[in-house]
Amino acid sequence: MPGSKASAAARKTVTKAPSKKAAASKARASTAPSSTAKNAKAPVSKPSGGKVAVGKKVPAFSSLITGGGSWKASEAAGKNVVLYFYPRDNTPGCTTEGEAFRDLAAQFNKANTMILGVSTDSIASHEKFKAKYRFPFELLSDEEQALCQLFDVIKEKSLYGRKFMGVERSTFLIDASGVLRQEWRKVKVPGHAEAVLAAARAL
């Protein structure tokens, strides 16, 4: 019947309209950023207090350490700390520097000073490096560059004309109360460990 066909057509029109709106809402929801996505991009937490400065207390920090677990700066209470940053495990300059600190380790100990090497290498790499060259001190792994940022040692470098960001060889001497007493940047390896030892003895 003509009336029935018209009525059916009207019902179809009514049911189609909401489904289009629902589809549009669904499309908008799918393109909107979710709270989960935002959380996934949250920055890695870093030590508070900004960059370090000579004469000021170094902000509290912790890092993975060879031998297992995490090391906190508070564990050095009562001792001076030499924190030396180097570019990479098993490279010539970094090996020579590590050996120099190794050979003077007993004298640093007599000066109430502990040595800690830091690079962005993994703990697995550090363990092999430490064992190979018989370092009597521990190495901190800073893969996320939290310590590197705190001590401001990530700089633009150049190799064979290629520019990149990397660790600038640097050393920091922190006294027994946690105050940064001296820093060496753009370190040249020859004679460096000896200079740091002299400074540690003078504290």
GROMACS .gro file of C-alpha atoms in nm:
model
  203
    1MET     CA    1   0.000   0.000   0.000
    2PRO     CA    2   0.128   0.353  -0.076
    3GLY     CA    3   0.074   0.467   0.285
    4SER     CA    4   0.272   0.174   0.423
    5LYS     CA    5   0.566   0.241   0.188
    6ALA     CA    6   0.580   0.608   0.289
    7SER     CA    7   0.568   0.513   0.657
    8ALA     CA    8   0.851   0.260   0.613
    9ALA     CA    9   1.064   0.519   0.429
   10ALA     CA   10   1.012   0.767   0.714
   11ARG     CA   11   1.117   0.508   0.972
   12LYS     CA   12   1.435   0.436   0.772
   13THR     CA   13   1.518   0.808   0.759
   14VAL     CA   14   1.474   0.840   1.135
   15THR     CA   15   1.698   0.542   1.214
   16LYS     CA   16   1.978   0.649   0.975
   17ALA     CA   17   2.029   0.999   1.123
   18PRO     CA   18   2.137   0.889   1.472
   19SER     CA   19   2.373   0.629   1.328
   20LYS     CA   20   2.557   0.900   1.128
   21LYS     CA   21   2.596   1.115   1.441
   22ALA     CA   22   2.723   0.816   1.636
   23ALA     CA   23   2.977   0.744   1.363
   24ALA     CA   24   3.098   1.105   1.365
   25SER     CA   25   3.134   1.101   1.745
   26LYS     CA   26   3.324   0.775   1.728
   27ALA     CA   27   3.561   0.918   1.464
   28ARG     CA   28   3.629   1.227   1.677
   29ALA     CA   29   3.697   1.011   1.982
   30SER     CA   30   3.943   0.794   1.788
   31THR     CA   31   4.148   1.097   1.679
   32ALA     CA   32   4.156   1.268   2.021
   33PRO     CA   33   4.476   1.200   2.224
   34SER     CA   34   4.411   0.960   2.510
   35SER     CA   35   4.538   1.010   2.865
   36THR     CA   36   4.736   0.686   2.826
   37ALA     CA   37   4.924   0.827   2.525
   38LYS     CA   38   5.006   1.143   2.719
   39ASN     CA   39   5.138   0.943   3.011
   40ALA     CA   40   5.352   0.731   2.779
   41LYS     CA   41   5.538   1.045   2.670
   42ALA     CA   42   5.598   1.172   3.024
   43PRO     CA   43   5.964   1.278   3.069
   44VAL     CA   44   6.200   1.066   3.274
   45SER     CA   45   6.245   1.209   3.623
   46LYS     CA   46   6.583   1.371   3.687
   47PRO     CA   47   6.763   1.496   3.997
   48SER     CA   48   6.614   1.823   4.119
   49GLY     CA   49   6.802   2.142   4.186
   50GLY     CA   50   6.927   2.241   3.840
   51LYS     CA   51   7.289   2.225   3.730
   52VAL     CA   52   7.575   2.182   3.975
   53ALA     CA   53   7.799   2.474   4.071
   54VAL     CA   54   8.135   2.492   4.247
   55GLY     CA   55   8.091   2.591   4.611
   56LYS     CA   56   7.734   2.459   4.630
   57LYS     CA   57   7.593   2.130   4.752
   58VAL     CA   58   7.531   1.876   4.477
   59PRO     CA   59   7.161   1.778   4.451
   60ALA     CA   60   7.080   1.425   4.569
   61PHE     CA   61   7.104   1.165   4.294
   62SER     CA   62   7.112   0.792   4.242
   63SER     CA   63   7.228   0.566   3.960
   64LEU     CA   64   7.275   0.201   3.867
   65ILE     CA   65   7.618   0.079   3.971
   66THR     CA   66   7.846  -0.213   3.886
   67GLY     CA   67   7.826  -0.493   4.137
   68GLY     CA   68   7.447  -0.473   4.141
   69GLY     CA   69   7.175  -0.238   4.255
   70SER     CA   70   7.157   0.137   4.275
   71TRP     CA   71   7.399   0.382   4.434
   72LYS     CA   72   7.285   0.697   4.616
   73ALA     CA   73   7.504   1.000   4.672
   74SER     CA   74   7.411   0.982   5.041
   75GLU     CA   75   7.612   0.658   5.065
   76ALA     CA   76   7.931   0.861   5.030
   77ALA     CA   77   7.864   1.054   5.352
   78GLY     CA   78   8.194   1.121   5.529
   79LYS     CA   79   8.403   1.068   5.215
   80ASN     CA   80   8.515   1.285   4.926
   81VAL     CA   81   8.400   1.167   4.584
   82VAL     CA   82   8.570   1.190   4.247
   83LEU     CA   83   8.303   1.161   3.980
   84TYR     CA   84   8.464   1.135   3.639
   85PHE     CA   85   8.253   1.133   3.323
   86TYR     CA   86   8.395   0.969   3.012
   87PRO     CA   87   8.250   0.914   2.662
   88ARG     CA   88   8.253   0.537   2.619
   89ASP     CA   89   8.376   0.205   2.756
   90ASN     CA   90   8.671   0.034   2.587
   91THR     CA   91   8.783   0.334   2.382
   92PRO     CA   92   9.152   0.435   2.394
   93GLY     CA   93   9.126   0.763   2.585
   94CYS     CA   94   8.865   0.631   2.830
   95THR     CA   95   9.070   0.318   2.896
   96THR     CA   96   9.386   0.521   2.962
   97GLU     CA   97   9.197   0.751   3.198
   98GLY     CA   98   9.047   0.460   3.387
   99GLU     CA   99   9.388   0.296   3.420
  100ALA     CA  100   9.535   0.621   3.558
  101PHE     CA  101   9.268   0.639   3.830
  102ARG     CA  102   9.315   0.266   3.892
  103ASP     CA  103   9.688   0.305   3.948
  104LEU     CA  104   9.631   0.585   4.200
  105ALA     CA  105   9.329   0.427   4.372
  106ALA     CA  106   9.521   0.336   4.689
  107GLN     CA  107   9.642   0.695   4.725
  108PHE     CA  108   9.291   0.832   4.671
  109ASN     CA  109   9.171   0.596   4.943
  110LYS     CA  110   9.434   0.735   5.182
  111ALA     CA  111   9.300   1.082   5.100
  112ASN     CA  112   8.953   0.964   5.213
  113THR     CA  113   8.831   0.984   4.854
  114MET     CA  114   8.630   0.734   4.655
  115ILE     CA  115   8.638   0.718   4.273
  116LEU     CA  116   8.333   0.664   4.053
  117GLY     CA  117   8.340   0.654   3.673
  118VAL     CA  118   8.028   0.755   3.478
  119SER     CA  119   7.921   0.704   3.117
  120THR     CA  120   7.600   0.633   2.927
  121ASP     CA  121   7.701   0.270   2.867
  122SER     CA  122   7.492  -0.012   3.012
  123ILE     CA  123   7.577  -0.194   3.334
  124ALA     CA  124   7.660  -0.506   3.129
  125SER     CA  125   7.916  -0.308   2.929
  126HIS     CA  126   8.054  -0.150   3.248
  127GLU     CA  127   8.099  -0.487   3.417
  128LYS     CA  128   8.309  -0.615   3.126
  129PHE     CA  129   8.512  -0.293   3.107
  130LYS     CA  130   8.578  -0.294   3.480
  131ALA     CA  131   8.682  -0.662   3.486
  132LYS     CA  132   8.903  -0.635   3.178
  133TYR     CA  133   9.113  -0.353   3.321
  134ARG     CA  134   9.081  -0.452   3.688
  135PHE     CA  135   8.937  -0.123   3.807
  136PRO     CA  136   8.918  -0.128   4.190
  137PHE     CA  137   8.636   0.128   4.182
  138GLU     CA  138   8.277   0.115   4.059
  139LEU     CA  139   8.118   0.256   3.743
  140LEU     CA  140   7.779   0.426   3.723
  141SER     CA  141   7.549   0.366   3.426
  142ASP     CA  142   7.371   0.681   3.306
  143GLU     CA  143   7.186   0.551   3.000
  144GLU     CA  144   6.907   0.809   3.040
  145GLN     CA  145   7.162   1.091   3.085
  146ALA     CA  146   7.011   1.216   3.412
  147LEU     CA  147   7.353   1.262   3.574
  148CYS     CA  148   7.504   1.395   3.253
  149GLN     CA  149   7.236   1.665   3.246
  150LEU     CA  150   7.278   1.745   3.615
  151PHE     CA  151   7.654   1.795   3.570
  152ASP     CA  152   7.605   1.957   3.227
  153VAL     CA  153   7.850   1.734   3.037
  154ILE     CA  154   7.646   1.666   2.722
  155LYS     CA  155   7.799   1.888   2.456
  156GLU     CA  156   7.816   1.915   2.077
  157LYS     CA  157   8.114   1.720   1.947
  158SER     CA  158   8.268   1.668   1.606
  159LEU     CA  159   8.425   1.357   1.457
  160TYR     CA  160   8.549   1.340   1.097
  161GLY     CA  161   8.333   1.642   1.015
  162ARG     CA  162   8.019   1.489   1.168
  163LYS     CA  163   7.859   1.681   1.454
  164PHE     CA  164   7.676   1.499   1.734
  165MET     CA  165   7.586   1.533   2.103
  166GLY     CA  166   7.796   1.333   2.346
  167VAL     CA  167   7.970   1.324   2.683
  168GLU     CA  168   8.248   1.579   2.723
  169ARG     CA  169   8.525   1.427   2.936
  170SER     CA  170   8.481   1.598   3.275
  171THR     CA  171   8.568   1.535   3.641
  172PHE     CA  172   8.410   1.666   3.960
  173LEU     CA  173   8.550   1.662   4.313
  174ILE     CA  174   8.283   1.658   4.584
  175ASP     CA  175   8.382   1.694   4.948
  176ALA     CA  176   8.265   1.486   5.246
  177SER     CA  177   7.972   1.720   5.310
  178GLY     CA  178   7.845   1.692   4.952
  179VAL     CA  179   7.971   2.028   4.826
  180LEU     CA  180   8.129   2.052   4.481
  181ARG     CA  181   8.481   2.181   4.541
  182GLN     CA  182   8.644   2.162   4.200
  183GLU     CA  183   8.563   2.070   3.841
  184TRP     CA  184   8.768   1.991   3.533
  185ARG     CA  185   8.603   2.019   3.191
  186LYS     CA  186   8.736   1.928   2.847
  187VAL     CA  187   8.979   1.701   3.027
  188LYS     CA  188   9.307   1.597   2.866
  189VAL     CA  189   9.397   1.255   3.003
  190PRO     CA  190   9.777   1.282   3.056
  191GLY     CA  191   9.845   1.398   3.412
  192HIS     CA  192   9.476   1.445   3.491
  193ALA     CA  193   9.439   1.175   3.762
  194GLU     CA  194   9.745   1.316   3.938
  195ALA     CA  195   9.595   1.667   3.939
  196VAL     CA  196   9.270   1.538   4.085
  197LEU     CA  197   9.458   1.346   4.356
  198ALA     CA  198   9.647   1.663   4.455
  199ALA     CA  199   9.315   1.849   4.487
  200ALA     CA  200   9.165   1.568   4.694
  201ARG     CA  201   9.461   1.571   4.931
  202ALA     CA  202   9.414   1.945   4.982
  203LEU     CA  203   9.053   1.910   5.107
   0.00000   0.00000   0.00000
